[in-house]
PDB file of C-alpha atoms in Angstrom:
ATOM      1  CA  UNK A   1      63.997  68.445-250.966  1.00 91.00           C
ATOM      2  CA  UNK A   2      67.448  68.598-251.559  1.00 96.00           C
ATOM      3  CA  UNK A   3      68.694  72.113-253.383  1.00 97.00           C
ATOM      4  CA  UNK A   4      72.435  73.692-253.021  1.00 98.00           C
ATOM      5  CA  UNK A   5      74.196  76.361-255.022  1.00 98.00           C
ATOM      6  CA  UNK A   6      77.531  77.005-255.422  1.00 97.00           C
ATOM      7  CA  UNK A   7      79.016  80.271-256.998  1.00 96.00           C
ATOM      8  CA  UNK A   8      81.828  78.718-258.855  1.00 96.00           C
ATOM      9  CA  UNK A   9      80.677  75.740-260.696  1.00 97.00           C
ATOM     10  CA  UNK A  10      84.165  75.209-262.106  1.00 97.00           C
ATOM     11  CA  UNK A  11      84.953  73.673-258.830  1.00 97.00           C
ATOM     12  CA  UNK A  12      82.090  71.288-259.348  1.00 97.00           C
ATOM     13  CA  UNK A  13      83.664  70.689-262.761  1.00 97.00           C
ATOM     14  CA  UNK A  14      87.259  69.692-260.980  1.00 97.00           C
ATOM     15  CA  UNK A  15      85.950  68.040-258.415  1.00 97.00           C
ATOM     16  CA  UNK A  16      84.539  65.631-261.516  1.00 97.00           C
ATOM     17  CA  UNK A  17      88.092  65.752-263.305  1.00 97.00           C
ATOM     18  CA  UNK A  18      89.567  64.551-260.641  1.00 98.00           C
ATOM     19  CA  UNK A  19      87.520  61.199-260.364  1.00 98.00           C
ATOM     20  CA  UNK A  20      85.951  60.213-263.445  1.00 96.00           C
ATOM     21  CA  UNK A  21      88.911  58.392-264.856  1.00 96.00           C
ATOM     22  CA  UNK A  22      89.066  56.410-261.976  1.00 97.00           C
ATOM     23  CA  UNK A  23      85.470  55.524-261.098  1.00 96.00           C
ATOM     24  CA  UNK A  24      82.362  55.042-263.584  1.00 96.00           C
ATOM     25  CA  UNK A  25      79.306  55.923-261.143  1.00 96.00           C
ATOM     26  CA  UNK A  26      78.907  56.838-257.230  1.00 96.00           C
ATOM     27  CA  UNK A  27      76.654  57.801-255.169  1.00 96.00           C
ATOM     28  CA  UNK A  28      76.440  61.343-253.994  1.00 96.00           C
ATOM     29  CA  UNK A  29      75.585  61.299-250.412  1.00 95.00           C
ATOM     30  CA  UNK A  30      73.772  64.199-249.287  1.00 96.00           C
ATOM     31  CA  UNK A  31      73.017  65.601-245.709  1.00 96.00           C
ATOM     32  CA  UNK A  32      73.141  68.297-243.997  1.00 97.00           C
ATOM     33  CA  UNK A  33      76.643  68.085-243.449  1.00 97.00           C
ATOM     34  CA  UNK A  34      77.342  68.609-247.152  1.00 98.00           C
ATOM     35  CA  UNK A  35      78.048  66.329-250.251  1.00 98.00           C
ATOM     36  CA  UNK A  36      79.732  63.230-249.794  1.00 97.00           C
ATOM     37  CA  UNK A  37      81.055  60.340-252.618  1.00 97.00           C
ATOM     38  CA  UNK A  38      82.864  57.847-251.946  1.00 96.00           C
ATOM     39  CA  UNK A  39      83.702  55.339-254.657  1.00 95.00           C
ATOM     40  CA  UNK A  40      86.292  52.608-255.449  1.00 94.00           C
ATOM     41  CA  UNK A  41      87.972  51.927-259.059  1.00 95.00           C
ATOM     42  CA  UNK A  42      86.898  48.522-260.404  1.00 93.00           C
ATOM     43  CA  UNK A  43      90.214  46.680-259.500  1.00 95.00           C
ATOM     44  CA  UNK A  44      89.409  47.797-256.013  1.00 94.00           C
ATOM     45  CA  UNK A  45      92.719  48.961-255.247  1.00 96.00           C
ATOM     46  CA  UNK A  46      92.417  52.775-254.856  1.00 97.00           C
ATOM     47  CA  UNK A  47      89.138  54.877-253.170  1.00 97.00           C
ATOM     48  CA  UNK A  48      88.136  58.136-253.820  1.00 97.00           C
ATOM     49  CA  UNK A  49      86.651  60.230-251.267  1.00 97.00           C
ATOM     50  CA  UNK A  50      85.146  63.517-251.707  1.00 98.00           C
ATOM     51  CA  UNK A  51      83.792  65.893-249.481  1.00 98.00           C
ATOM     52  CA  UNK A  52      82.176  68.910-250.244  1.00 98.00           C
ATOM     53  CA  UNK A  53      81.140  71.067-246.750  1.00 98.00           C
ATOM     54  CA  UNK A  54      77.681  72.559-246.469  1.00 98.00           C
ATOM     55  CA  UNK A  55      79.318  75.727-245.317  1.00 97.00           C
ATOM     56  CA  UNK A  56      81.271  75.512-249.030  1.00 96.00           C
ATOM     57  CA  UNK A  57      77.708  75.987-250.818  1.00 97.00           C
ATOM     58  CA  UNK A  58      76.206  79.662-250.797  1.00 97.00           C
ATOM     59  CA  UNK A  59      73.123  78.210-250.314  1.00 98.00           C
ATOM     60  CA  UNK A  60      72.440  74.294-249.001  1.00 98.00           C
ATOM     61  CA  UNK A  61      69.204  73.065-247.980  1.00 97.00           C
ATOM     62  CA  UNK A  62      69.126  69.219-247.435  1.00 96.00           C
ATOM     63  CA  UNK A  63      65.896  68.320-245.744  1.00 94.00           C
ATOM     64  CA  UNK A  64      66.543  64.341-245.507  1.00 93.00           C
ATOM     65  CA  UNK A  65      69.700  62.511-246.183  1.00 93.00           C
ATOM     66  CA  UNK A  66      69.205  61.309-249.875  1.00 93.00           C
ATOM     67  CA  UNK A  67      71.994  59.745-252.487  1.00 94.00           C
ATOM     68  CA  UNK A  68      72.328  60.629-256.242  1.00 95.00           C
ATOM     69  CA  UNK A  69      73.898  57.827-257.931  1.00 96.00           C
ATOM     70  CA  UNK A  70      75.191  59.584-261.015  1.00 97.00           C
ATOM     71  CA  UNK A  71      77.067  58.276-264.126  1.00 97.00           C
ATOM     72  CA  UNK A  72      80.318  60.432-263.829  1.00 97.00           C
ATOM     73  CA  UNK A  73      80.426  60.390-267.342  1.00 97.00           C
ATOM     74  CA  UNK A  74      77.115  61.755-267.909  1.00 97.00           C
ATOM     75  CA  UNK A  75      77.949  64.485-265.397  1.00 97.00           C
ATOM     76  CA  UNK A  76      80.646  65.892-266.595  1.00 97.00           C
ATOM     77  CA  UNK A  77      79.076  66.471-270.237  1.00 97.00           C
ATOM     78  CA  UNK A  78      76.475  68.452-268.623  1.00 97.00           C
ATOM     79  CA  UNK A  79      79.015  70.049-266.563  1.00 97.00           C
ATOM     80  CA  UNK A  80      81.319  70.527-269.879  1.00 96.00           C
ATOM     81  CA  UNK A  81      78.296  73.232-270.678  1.00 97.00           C
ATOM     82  CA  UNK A  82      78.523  75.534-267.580  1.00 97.00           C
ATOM     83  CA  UNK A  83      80.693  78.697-268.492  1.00 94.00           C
ATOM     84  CA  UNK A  84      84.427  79.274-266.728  1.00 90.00           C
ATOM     85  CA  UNK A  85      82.351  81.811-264.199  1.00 96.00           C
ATOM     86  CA  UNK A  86      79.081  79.914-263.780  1.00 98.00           C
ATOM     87  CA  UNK A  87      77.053  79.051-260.800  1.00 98.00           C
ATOM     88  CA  UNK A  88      75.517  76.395-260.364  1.00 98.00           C
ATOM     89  CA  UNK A  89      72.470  75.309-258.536  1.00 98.00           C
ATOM     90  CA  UNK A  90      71.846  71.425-257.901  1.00 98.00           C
ATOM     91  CA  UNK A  91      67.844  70.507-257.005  1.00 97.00           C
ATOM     92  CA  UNK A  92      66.486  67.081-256.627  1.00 96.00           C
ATOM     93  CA  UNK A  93      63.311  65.765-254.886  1.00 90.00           C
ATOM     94  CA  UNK A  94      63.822  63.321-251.641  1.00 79.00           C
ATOM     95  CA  UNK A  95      64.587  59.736-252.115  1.00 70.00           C
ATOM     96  CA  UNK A  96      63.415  58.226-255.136  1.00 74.00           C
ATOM     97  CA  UNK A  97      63.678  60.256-257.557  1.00 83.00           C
ATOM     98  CA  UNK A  98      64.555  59.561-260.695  1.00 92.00           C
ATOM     99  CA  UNK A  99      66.494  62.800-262.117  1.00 96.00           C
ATOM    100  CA  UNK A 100      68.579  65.729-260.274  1.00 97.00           C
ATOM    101  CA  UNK A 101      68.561  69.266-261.771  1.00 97.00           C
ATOM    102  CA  UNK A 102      71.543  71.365-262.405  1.00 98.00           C
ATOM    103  CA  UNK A 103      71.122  74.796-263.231  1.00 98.00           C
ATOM    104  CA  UNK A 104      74.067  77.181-264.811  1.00 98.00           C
ATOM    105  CA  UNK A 105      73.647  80.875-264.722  1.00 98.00           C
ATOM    106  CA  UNK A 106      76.388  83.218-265.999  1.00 97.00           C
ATOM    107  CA  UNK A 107      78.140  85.733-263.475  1.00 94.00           C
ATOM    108  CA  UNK A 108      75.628  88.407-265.315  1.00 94.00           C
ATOM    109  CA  UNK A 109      72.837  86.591-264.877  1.00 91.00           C
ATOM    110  CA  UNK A 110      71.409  86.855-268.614  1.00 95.00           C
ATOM    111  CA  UNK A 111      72.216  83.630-269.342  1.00 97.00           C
ATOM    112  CA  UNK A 112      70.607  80.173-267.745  1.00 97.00           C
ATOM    113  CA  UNK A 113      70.982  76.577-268.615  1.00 97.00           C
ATOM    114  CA  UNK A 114      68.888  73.614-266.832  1.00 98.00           C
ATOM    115  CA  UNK A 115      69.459  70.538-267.720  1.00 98.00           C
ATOM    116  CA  UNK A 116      67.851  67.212-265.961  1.00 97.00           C
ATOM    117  CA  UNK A 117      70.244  64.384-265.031  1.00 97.00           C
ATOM    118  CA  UNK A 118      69.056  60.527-265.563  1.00 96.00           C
ATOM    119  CA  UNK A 119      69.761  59.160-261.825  1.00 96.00           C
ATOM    120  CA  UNK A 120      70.460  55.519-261.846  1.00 95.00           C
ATOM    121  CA  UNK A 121      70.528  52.889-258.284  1.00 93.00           C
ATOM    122  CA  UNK A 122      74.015  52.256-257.221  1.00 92.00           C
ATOM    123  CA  UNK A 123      74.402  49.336-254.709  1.00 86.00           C
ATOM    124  CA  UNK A 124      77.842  50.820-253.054  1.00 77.00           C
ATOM    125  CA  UNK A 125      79.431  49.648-249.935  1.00 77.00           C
ATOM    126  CA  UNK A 126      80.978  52.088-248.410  1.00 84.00           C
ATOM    127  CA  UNK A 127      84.072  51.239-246.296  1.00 88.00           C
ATOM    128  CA  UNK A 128      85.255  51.885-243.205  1.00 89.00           C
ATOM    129  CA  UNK A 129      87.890  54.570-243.591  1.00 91.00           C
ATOM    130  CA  UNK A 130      89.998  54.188-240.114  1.00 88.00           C
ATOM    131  CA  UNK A 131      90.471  57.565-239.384  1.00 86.00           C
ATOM    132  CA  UNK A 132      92.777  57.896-236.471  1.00 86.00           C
ATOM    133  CA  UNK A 133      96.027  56.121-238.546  1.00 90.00           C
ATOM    134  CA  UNK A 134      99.412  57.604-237.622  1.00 94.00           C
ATOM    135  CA  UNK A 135     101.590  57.499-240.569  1.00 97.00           C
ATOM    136  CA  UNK A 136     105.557  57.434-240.590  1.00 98.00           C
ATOM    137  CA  UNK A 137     106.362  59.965-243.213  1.00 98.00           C
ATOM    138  CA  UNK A 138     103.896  62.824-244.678  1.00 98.00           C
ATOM    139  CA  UNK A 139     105.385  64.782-247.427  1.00 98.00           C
ATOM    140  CA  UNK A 140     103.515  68.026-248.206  1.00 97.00           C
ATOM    141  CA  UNK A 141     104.459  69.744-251.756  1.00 97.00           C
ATOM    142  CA  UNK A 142     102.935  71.343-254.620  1.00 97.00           C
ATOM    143  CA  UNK A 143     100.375  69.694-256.622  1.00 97.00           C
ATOM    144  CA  UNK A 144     101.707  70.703-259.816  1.00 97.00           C
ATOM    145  CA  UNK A 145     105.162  68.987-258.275  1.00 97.00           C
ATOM    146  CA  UNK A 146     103.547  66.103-258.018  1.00 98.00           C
ATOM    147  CA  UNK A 147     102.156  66.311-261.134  1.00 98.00           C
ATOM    148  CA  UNK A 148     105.074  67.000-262.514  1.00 97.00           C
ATOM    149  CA  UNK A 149     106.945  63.905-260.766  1.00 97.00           C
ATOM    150  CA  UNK A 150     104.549  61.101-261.344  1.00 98.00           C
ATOM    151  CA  UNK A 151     103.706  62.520-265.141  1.00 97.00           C
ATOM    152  CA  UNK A 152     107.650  61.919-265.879  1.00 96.00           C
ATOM    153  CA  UNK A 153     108.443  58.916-263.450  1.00 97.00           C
ATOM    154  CA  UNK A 154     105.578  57.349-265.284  1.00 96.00           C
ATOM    155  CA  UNK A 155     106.816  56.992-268.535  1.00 95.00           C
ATOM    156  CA  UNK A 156     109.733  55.395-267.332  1.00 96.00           C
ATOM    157  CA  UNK A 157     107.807  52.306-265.503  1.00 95.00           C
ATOM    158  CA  UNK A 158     104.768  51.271-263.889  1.00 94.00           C
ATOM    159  CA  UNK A 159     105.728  50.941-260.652  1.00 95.00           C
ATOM    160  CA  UNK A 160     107.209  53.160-258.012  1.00 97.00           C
ATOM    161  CA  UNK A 161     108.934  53.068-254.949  1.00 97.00           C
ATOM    162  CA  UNK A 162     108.709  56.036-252.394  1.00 98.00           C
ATOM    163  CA  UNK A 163     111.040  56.198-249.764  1.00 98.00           C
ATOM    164  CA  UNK A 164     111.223  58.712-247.019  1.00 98.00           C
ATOM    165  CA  UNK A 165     114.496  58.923-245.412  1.00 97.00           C
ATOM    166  CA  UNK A 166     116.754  61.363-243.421  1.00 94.00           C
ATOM    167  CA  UNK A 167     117.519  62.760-246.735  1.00 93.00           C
ATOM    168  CA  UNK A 168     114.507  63.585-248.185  1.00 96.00           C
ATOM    169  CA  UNK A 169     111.775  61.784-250.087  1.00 98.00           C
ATOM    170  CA  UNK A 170     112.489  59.504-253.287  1.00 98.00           C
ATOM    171  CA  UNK A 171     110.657  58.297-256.090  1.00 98.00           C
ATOM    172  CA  UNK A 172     112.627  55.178-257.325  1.00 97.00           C
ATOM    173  CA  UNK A 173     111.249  53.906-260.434  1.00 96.00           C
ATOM    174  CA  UNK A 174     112.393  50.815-263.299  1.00 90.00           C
ATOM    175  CA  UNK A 175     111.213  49.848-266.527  1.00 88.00           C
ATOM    176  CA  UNK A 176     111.860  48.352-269.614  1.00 90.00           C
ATOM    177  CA  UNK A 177     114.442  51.206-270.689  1.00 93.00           C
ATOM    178  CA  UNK A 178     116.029  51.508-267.226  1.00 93.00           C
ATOM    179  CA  UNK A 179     115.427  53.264-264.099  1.00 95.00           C
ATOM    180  CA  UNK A 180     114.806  56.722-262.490  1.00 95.00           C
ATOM    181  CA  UNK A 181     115.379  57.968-259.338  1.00 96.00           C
ATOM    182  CA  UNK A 182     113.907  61.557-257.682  1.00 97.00           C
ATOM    183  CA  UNK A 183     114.717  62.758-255.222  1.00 97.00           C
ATOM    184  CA  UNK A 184     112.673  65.815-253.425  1.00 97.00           C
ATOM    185  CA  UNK A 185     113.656  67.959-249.957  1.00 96.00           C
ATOM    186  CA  UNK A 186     112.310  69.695-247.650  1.00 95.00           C
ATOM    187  CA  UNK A 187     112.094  73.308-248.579  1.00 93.00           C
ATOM    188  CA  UNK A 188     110.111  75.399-246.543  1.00 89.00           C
ATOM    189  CA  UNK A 189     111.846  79.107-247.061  1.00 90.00           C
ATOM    190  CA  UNK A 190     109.918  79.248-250.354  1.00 86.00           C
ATOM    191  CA  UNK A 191     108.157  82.348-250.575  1.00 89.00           C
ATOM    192  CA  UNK A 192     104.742  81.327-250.684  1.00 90.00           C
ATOM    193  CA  UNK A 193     102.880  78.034-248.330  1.00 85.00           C
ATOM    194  CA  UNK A 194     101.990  76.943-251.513  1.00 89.00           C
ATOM    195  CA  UNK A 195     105.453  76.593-252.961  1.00 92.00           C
ATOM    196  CA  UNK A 196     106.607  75.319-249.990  1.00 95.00           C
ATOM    197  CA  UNK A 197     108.212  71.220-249.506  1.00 97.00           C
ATOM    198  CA  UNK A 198     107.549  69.786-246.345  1.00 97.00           C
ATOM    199  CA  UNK A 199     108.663  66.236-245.236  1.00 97.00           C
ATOM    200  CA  UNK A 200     107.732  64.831-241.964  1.00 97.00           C
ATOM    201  CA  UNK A 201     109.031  61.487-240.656  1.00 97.00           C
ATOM    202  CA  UNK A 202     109.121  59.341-237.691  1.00 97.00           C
ATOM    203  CA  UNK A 203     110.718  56.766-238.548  1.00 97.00           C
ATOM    204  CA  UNK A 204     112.394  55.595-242.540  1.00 98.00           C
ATOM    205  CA  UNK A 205     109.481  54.842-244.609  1.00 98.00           C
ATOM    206  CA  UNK A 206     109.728  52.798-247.874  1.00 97.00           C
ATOM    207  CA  UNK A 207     106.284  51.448-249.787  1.00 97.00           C
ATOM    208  CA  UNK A 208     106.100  50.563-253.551  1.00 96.00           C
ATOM    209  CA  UNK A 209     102.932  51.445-255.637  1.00 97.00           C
ATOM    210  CA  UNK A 210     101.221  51.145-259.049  1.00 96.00           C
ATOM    211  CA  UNK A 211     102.014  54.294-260.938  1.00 96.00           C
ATOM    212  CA  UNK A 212      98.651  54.322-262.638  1.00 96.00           C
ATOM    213  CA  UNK A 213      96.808  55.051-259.653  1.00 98.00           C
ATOM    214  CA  UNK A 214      98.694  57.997-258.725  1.00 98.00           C
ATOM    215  CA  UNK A 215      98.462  59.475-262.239  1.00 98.00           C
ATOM    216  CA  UNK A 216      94.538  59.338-261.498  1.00 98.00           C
ATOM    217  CA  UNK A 217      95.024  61.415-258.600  1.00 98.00           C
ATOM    218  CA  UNK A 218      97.069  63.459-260.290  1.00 98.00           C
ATOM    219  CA  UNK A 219      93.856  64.713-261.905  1.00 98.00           C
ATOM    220  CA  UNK A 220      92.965  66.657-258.365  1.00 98.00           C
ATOM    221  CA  UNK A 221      95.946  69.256-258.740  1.00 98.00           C
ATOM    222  CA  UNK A 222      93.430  72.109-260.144  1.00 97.00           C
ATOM    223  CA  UNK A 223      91.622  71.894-257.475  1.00 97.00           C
ATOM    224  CA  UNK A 224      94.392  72.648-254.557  1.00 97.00           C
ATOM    225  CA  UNK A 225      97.610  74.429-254.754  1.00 96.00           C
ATOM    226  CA  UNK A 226      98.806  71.525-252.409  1.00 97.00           C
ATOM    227  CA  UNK A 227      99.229  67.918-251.764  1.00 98.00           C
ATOM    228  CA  UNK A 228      99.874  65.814-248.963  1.00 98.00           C
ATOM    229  CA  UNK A 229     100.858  62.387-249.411  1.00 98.00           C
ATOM    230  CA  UNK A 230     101.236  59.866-245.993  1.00 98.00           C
ATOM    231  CA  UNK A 231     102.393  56.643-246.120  1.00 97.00           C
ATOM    232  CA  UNK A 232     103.147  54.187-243.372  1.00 96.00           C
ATOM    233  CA  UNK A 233     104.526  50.688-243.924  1.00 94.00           C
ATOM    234  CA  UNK A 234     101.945  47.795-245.087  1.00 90.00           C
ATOM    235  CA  UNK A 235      98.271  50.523-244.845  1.00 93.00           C
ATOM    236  CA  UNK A 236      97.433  52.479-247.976  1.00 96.00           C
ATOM    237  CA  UNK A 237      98.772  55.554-249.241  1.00 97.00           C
ATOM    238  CA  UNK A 238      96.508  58.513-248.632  1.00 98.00           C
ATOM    239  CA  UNK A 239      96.623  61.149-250.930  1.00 98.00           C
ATOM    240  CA  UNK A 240      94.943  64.228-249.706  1.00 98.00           C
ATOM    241  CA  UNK A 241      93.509  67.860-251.706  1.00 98.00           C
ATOM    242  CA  UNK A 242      92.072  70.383-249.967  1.00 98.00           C
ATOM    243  CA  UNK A 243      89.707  72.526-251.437  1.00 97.00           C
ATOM    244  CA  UNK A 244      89.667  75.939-250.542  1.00 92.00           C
ATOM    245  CA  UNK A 245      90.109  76.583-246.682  1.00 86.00           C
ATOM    246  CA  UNK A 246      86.885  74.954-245.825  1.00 90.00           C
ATOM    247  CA  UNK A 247      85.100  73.923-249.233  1.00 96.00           C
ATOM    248  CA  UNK A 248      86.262  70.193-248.703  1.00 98.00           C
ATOM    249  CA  UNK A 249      88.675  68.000-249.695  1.00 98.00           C
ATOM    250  CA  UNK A 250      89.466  65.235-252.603  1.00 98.00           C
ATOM    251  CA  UNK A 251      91.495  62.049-250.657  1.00 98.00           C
ATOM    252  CA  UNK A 252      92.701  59.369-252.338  1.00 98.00           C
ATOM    253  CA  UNK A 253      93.115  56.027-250.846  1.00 98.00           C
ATOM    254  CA  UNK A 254      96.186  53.233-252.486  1.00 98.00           C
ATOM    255  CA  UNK A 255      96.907  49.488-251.623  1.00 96.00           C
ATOM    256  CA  UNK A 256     100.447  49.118-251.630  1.00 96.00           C
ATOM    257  CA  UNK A 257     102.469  46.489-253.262  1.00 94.00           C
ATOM    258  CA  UNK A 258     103.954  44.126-250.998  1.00 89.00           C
ATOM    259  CA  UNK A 259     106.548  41.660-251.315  1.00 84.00           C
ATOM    260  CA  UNK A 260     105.175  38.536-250.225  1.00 74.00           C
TER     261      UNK A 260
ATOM    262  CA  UNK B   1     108.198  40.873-257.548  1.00 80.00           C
ATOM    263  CA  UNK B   2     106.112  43.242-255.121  1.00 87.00           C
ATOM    264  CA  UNK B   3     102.236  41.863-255.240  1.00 91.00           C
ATOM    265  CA  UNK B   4      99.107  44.140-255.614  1.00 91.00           C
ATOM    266  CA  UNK B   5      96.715  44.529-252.854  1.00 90.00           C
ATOM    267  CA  UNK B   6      93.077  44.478-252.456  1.00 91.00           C
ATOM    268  CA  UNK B   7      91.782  48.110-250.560  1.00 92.00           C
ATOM    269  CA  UNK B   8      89.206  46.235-248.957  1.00 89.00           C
ATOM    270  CA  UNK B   9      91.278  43.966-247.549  1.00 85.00           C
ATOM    271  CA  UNK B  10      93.493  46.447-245.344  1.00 87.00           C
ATOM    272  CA  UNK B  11      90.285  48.103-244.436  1.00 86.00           C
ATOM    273  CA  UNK B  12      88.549  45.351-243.074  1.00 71.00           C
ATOM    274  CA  UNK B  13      91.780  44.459-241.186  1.00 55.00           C
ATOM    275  CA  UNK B  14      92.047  48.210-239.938  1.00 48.00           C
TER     276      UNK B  14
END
């Protein structure tokens, strides 16, 4: 028996934003550790991984490990009818079965939705993430600067070339019309964390990616008032959301471009 | 012209 509840099923809900333009279907992987998807886009050139901590859930009850392969699609239109201050309760029976139920109930309680999910068989492989990689340059910012960066760099070309330097961070970018160049700072006497720019770097860092990938993580801002991007020469790009303090995270994965 | 990589690939040679 698998059966978790989580007060704010708008977190659910961005959790969902922020991958279902990039992958079709996943499995959720559940344990007593928490919720876990990992999934790659079909060009397999980016991964999402998502974690969402047991301790995240107000309740969590995961008797044996079990996956949910869901159509993210189909998710997120059952997801579309939970209200702004819902919570939502996720039940399915162990291993084989053929449907997961998600339950909405308004902050007030006089109002409950169930619905019953169509769960489908998902062959996935799931790769191994290394996790102990040291990268040359981490820049921590705001999500909504990010955003904000690869929402106008993007219109200018496809492709874009980061660069982490003594002088800041870069986002070099050409196109048909011409070419863009932004350049970020550290700024960390900003107020608040969250407002804060942070670049670390060991050693000049300068990578080239597709564009389109990082507008699909893009999608994660609601979810975390920060982002933290690391990049190291020739491994992918790691793009990572936190949710909450210790809810989880949303990490994005990117092949670089490479000049042969 | 900077070439697209496979994910898979850099994992499998991490």
């Amino acid at each position: 028996m698998f059966e978790a509840r989580m007060a704010q099923a708008s977190t659910l809900k961005k959790v969902l934003e922020a991958v279902k333009d990039m992958v079709s279907e996943g499995n959720f992987d559940c344990s007593e550790e928490g919720i876990c998807l990992q999934a790659m886009d079909v060009a397999h050139v980016s991964l999402v991984n998502v974690l969402l901590r047991a301790q995240g859930f107000e309740m969590f009850r995961c008797d044996r490990n079990l996956a949910l392969g869901i159509q993210l699609a189909n998710l997120s239109k059952v997801l579309n009818c939970a209200g702004k201050d819902d919570a939502v309760t996720v039940k399915a029976e162990d291993e084989g079965a053929d449907t997961a139920e998600f339950m909405f109930e308004s902050s007030k309680g006089d109002r409950i939705t169930t619905f019953e999910l169509t769960l489908m068989d998902i062959d996935s492989e799931h790769l191994g993430v290394p996790e102990d990689t040291t990268y040359t340059a981490v820049i921590k910012m705001p999500s909504t600067e990010f955003r904000r960066i690869i929402s106008d760099l993007s219109t200018i070309g496809d492709t874009v070339t980061i660069e982490v330097s003594k002088d800041g961070a870069s986002f070099q970018v050409s196109g048909d019309i011409g070419k863009g160049n932004l350049c970020i700072q550290s700024n960390t006497a900003a107020d608040k964390p969250s407002e804060r720019v942070e670049i670390t770097m060991e050693e000049p860092t300068k990578q080239t990616y597709a564009m389109r990938y990082l507008s699909f993580f893009t999608k994660a801002a609601p979810l975390s008032d920060t982002v933290t991007i690391s990049l190291s020469p020739d491994v992918p790009l790691v793009v990572e959301f936190n949710i909450g303090e210790e809810v989880g995270y949303v990490k994005y994965y990117l092949a670089p471009k490479i000049t042969e | 012209t900077p070439v697209q990589n496979d994910l898979e690939e850099f994992f499998a040679m991490c």
